[in-house]
Coordinates of C-alpha atoms in Angstrom, one line a residue:
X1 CA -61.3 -1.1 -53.3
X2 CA -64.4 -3.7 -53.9
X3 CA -67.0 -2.7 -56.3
X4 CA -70.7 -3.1 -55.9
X5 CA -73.1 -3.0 -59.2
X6 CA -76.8 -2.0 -58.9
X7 CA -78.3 -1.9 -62.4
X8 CA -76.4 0.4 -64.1
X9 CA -74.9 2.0 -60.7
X10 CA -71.5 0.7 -59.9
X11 CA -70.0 2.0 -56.3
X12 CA -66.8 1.7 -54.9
X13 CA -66.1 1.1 -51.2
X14 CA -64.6 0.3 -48.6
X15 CA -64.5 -1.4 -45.2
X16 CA -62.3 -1.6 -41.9
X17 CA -62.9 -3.3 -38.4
X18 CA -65.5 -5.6 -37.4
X19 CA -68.6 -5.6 -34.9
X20 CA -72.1 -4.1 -35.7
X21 CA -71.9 -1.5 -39.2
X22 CA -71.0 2.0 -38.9
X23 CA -71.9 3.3 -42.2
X24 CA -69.8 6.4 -42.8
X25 CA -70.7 8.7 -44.9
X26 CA -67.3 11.5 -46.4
X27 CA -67.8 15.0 -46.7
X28 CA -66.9 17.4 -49.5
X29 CA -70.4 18.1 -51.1
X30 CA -71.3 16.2 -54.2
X31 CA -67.3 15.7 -54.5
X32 CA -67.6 13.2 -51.8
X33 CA -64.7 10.5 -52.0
X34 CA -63.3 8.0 -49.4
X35 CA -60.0 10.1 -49.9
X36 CA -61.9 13.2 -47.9
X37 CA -61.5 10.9 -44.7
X38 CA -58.1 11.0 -44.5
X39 CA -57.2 14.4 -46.8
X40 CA -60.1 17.1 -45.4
X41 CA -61.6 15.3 -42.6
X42 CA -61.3 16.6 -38.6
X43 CA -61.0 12.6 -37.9
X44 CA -61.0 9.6 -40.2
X45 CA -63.8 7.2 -38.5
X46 CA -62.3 4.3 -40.4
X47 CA -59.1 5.0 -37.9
X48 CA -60.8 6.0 -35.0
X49 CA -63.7 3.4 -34.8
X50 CA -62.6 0.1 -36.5
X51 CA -61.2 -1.1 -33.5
X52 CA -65.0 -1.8 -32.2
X53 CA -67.0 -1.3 -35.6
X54 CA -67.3 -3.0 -38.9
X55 CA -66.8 0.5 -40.5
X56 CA -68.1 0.9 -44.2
X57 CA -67.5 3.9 -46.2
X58 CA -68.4 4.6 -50.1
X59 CA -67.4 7.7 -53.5
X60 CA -70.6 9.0 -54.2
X61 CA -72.0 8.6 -56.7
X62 CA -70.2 10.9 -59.8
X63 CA -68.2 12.6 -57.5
X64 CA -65.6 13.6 -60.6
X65 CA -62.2 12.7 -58.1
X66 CA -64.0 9.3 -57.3
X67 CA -64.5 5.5 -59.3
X68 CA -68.9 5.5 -58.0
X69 CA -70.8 6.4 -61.4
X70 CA -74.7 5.9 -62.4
X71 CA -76.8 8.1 -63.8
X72 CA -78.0 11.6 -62.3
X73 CA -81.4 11.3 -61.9
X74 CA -82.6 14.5 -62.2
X75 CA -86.2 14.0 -60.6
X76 CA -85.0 12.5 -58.0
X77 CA -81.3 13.5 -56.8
X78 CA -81.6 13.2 -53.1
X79 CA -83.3 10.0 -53.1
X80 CA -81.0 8.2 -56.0
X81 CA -78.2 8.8 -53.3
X82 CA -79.9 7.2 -50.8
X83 CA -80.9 4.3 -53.0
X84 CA -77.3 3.9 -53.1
X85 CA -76.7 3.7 -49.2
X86 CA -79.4 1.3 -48.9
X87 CA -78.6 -1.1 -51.5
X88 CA -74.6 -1.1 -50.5
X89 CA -75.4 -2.0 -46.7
X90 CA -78.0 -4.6 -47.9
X91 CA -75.6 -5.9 -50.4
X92 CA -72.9 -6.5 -47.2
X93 CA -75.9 -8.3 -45.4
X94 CA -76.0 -5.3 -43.3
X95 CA -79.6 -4.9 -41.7
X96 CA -79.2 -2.8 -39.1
X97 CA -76.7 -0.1 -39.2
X98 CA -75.4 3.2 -37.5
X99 CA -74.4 6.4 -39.5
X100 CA -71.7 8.9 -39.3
X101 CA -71.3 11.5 -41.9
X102 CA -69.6 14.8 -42.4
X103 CA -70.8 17.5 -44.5
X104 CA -73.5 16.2 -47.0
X105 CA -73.9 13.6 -44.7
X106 CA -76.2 16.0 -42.7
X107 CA -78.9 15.8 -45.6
X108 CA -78.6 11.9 -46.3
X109 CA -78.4 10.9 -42.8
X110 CA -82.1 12.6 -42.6
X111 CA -83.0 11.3 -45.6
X112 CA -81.9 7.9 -44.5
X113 CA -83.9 8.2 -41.4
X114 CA -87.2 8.7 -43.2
X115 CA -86.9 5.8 -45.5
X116 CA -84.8 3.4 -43.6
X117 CA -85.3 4.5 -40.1
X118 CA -86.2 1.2 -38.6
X119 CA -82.9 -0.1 -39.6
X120 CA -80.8 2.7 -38.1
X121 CA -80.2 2.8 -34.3
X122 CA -79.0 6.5 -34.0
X123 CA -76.7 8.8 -35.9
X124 CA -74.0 11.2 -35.7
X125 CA -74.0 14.3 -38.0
X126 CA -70.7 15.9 -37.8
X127 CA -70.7 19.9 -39.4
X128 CA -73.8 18.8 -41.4
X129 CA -74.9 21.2 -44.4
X130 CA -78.2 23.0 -44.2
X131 CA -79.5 26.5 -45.9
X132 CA -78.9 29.7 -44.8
X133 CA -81.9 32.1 -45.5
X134 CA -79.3 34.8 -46.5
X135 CA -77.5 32.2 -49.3
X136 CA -80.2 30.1 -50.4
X137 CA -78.3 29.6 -53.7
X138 CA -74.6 28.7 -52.6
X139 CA -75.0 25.6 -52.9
X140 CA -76.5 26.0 -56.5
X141 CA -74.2 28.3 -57.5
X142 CA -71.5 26.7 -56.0
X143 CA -71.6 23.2 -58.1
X144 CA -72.5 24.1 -61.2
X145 CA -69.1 26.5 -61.5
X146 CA -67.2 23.1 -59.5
X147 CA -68.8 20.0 -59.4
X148 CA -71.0 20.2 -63.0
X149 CA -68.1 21.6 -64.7
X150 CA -65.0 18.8 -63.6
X151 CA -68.1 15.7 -64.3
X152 CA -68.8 17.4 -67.8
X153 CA -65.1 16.7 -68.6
X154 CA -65.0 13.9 -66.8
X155 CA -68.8 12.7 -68.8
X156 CA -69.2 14.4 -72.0
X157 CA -72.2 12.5 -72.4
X158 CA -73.7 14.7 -69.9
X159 CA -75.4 18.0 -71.4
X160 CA -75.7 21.5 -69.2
X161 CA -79.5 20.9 -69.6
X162 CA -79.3 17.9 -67.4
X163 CA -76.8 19.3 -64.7
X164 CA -79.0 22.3 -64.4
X165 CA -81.9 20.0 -63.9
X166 CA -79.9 18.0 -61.2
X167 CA -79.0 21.0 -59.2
X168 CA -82.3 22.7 -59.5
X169 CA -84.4 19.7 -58.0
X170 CA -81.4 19.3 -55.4
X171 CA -81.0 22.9 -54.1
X172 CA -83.4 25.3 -55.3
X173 CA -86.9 23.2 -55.2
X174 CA -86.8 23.4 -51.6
X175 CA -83.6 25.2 -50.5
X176 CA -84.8 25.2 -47.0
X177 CA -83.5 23.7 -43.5
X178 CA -81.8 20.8 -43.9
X179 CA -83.0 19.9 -47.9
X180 CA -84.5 16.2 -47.5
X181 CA -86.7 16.6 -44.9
X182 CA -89.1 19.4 -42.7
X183 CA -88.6 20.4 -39.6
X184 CA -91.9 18.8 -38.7
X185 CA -90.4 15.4 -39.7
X186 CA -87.4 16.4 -37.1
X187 CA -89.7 16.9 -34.3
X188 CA -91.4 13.6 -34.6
X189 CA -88.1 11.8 -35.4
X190 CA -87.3 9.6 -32.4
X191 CA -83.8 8.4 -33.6
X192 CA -80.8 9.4 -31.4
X193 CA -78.9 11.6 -33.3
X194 CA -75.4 13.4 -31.9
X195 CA -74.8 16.9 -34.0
X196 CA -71.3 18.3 -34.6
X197 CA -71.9 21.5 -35.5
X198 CA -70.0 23.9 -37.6
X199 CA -70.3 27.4 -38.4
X200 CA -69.3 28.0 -42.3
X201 CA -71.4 29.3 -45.1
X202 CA -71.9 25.7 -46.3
X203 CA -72.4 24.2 -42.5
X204 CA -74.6 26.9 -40.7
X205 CA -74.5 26.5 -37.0
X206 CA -78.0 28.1 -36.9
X207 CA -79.4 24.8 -38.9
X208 CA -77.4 22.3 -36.8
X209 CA -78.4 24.4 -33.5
X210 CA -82.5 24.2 -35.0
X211 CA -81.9 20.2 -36.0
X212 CA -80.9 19.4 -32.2
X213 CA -83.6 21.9 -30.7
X214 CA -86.5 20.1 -32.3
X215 CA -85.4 16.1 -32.7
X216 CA -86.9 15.0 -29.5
X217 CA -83.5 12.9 -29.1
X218 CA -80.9 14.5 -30.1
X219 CA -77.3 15.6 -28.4
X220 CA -74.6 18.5 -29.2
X221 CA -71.2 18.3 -29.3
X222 CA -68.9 20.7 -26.9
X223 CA -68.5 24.1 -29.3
X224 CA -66.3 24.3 -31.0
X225 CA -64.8 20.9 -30.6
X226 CA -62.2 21.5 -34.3
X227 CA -60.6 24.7 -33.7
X228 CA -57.0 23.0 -32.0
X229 CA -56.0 19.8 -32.0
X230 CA -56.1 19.1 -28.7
X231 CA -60.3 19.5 -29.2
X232 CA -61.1 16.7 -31.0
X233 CA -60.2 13.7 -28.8
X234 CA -62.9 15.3 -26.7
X235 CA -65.5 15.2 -29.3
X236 CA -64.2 11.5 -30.1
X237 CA -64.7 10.5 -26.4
X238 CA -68.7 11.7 -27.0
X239 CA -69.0 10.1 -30.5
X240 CA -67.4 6.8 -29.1
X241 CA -70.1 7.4 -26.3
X242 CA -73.1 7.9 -28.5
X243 CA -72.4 5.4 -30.6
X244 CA -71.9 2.5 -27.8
X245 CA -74.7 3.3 -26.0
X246 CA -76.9 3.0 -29.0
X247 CA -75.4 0.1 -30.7
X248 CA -77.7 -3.0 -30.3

């Protein structure tokens, strides 16, 4: 797996295929790990796309099952993960690039858009996270007895004071919609964007439903398209679709 070192980031990634960059993004929260693709993923894109696209994937950063670490960044969690998108696909000479991610993906495929947007052609968001207004604090909740605990033993160095901070600024300073951006920046976004939507606690269908309503450009998936096998080739046939009509 190559490294990439950014200050005092280092990230692990991966690439498969050529042609014009598909940046993919794994779910599983802030546990997000190349290994998702091909363990908890509907489809692995590195499988299904590298026949046709120079397919890049990355471990987030301190994801405790991965090899990306940095600092947390408190202040700033959201944006620190996107620093690290930005800086891997311009360290692989990568200007222009499209985005699929699962999960988590949702958030930093928005959050993408609003800084980097110029370099993105379009995007697919595949059972994207968002808040529900009757669990604003799962995700909160849901880390710090997971994800904060397994880093801690992974980073002593980190105190409960700082994890708490991270979380906090990430999911309770504005625990609404889709976390990184309004729903006013939606409706002005004129990116293509192709929503997979899912309907769990952590991927509300009613969010990914709102997403497509307002961004001017944006396309749904059959639903569901993961329930049986037999589903998903369908929903591959209008990714594949989406993503070669809006490649450059």
């Amino acid at each position: 797996m190559p490294v990439f070192e950014n200050g005092d980031v280092t990230i692990h990634y991966e690439e498969a295929g050529d042609g014009f960059p598909l940046l993919v993004i794994p779910g599983g929260g802030l546990n997000s790990t190349i290994a998702n693709l091909s363990e908890g993923a509907p489809f692995n894109p590195l499988q299904e796309f590298s026949d046709a696209y120079r397919c890049i994937t990355l471990d987030l950063r301190n994801a405790p099952a991965g090899r990306s670490h940095g600092p947390l960044e408190p202040d700033r969690p959201w944006d620190a993960y996107t620093d690290d998108h930005i800086a891997l696909m311009d360290h692989l000479g990568c200007d222009r690039f499209l985005v699929l991610g699962f999960c988590i993906g949702g958030p930093f495929i928005w959050n993408l858009i609003r800084r980097a947007g110029e370099h993105i052609p379009a995007a697919v968001l595949a059972q994207p996270s968002g808040s529900r207004p009757d669990q604003r604090d799962l995700f909160y909740e849901t880390n710090m007895k997971g994800w904060a605990r397994s880093l801690k033993a992974k980073r002593p160095d980190l105190s409960d004071t700082e994890l708490n901070a991270f979380l906090t600024k990430m999911y309770r300073t504005d625990p609404d919609f889709v976390f990184t951006v309004s729903r006013d920046f939606v409706r002005e976004c004129e990116t293509p964007v192709l929503i997979l939507p899912d309907d769990i606690p952590a991927h509300p269908y009613a969010v990914a439903m709102e997403s497509a309503h307002l961004a001017p450009n944006a396309q749904v998936s059959l639903y569901p398209w993961k329930e049986k096998p037999e589903q998903i080739p369908l929903a591959l046939r209008h990714v594949r679709m989406f993503l070669d009509a809006n490649r450059p």
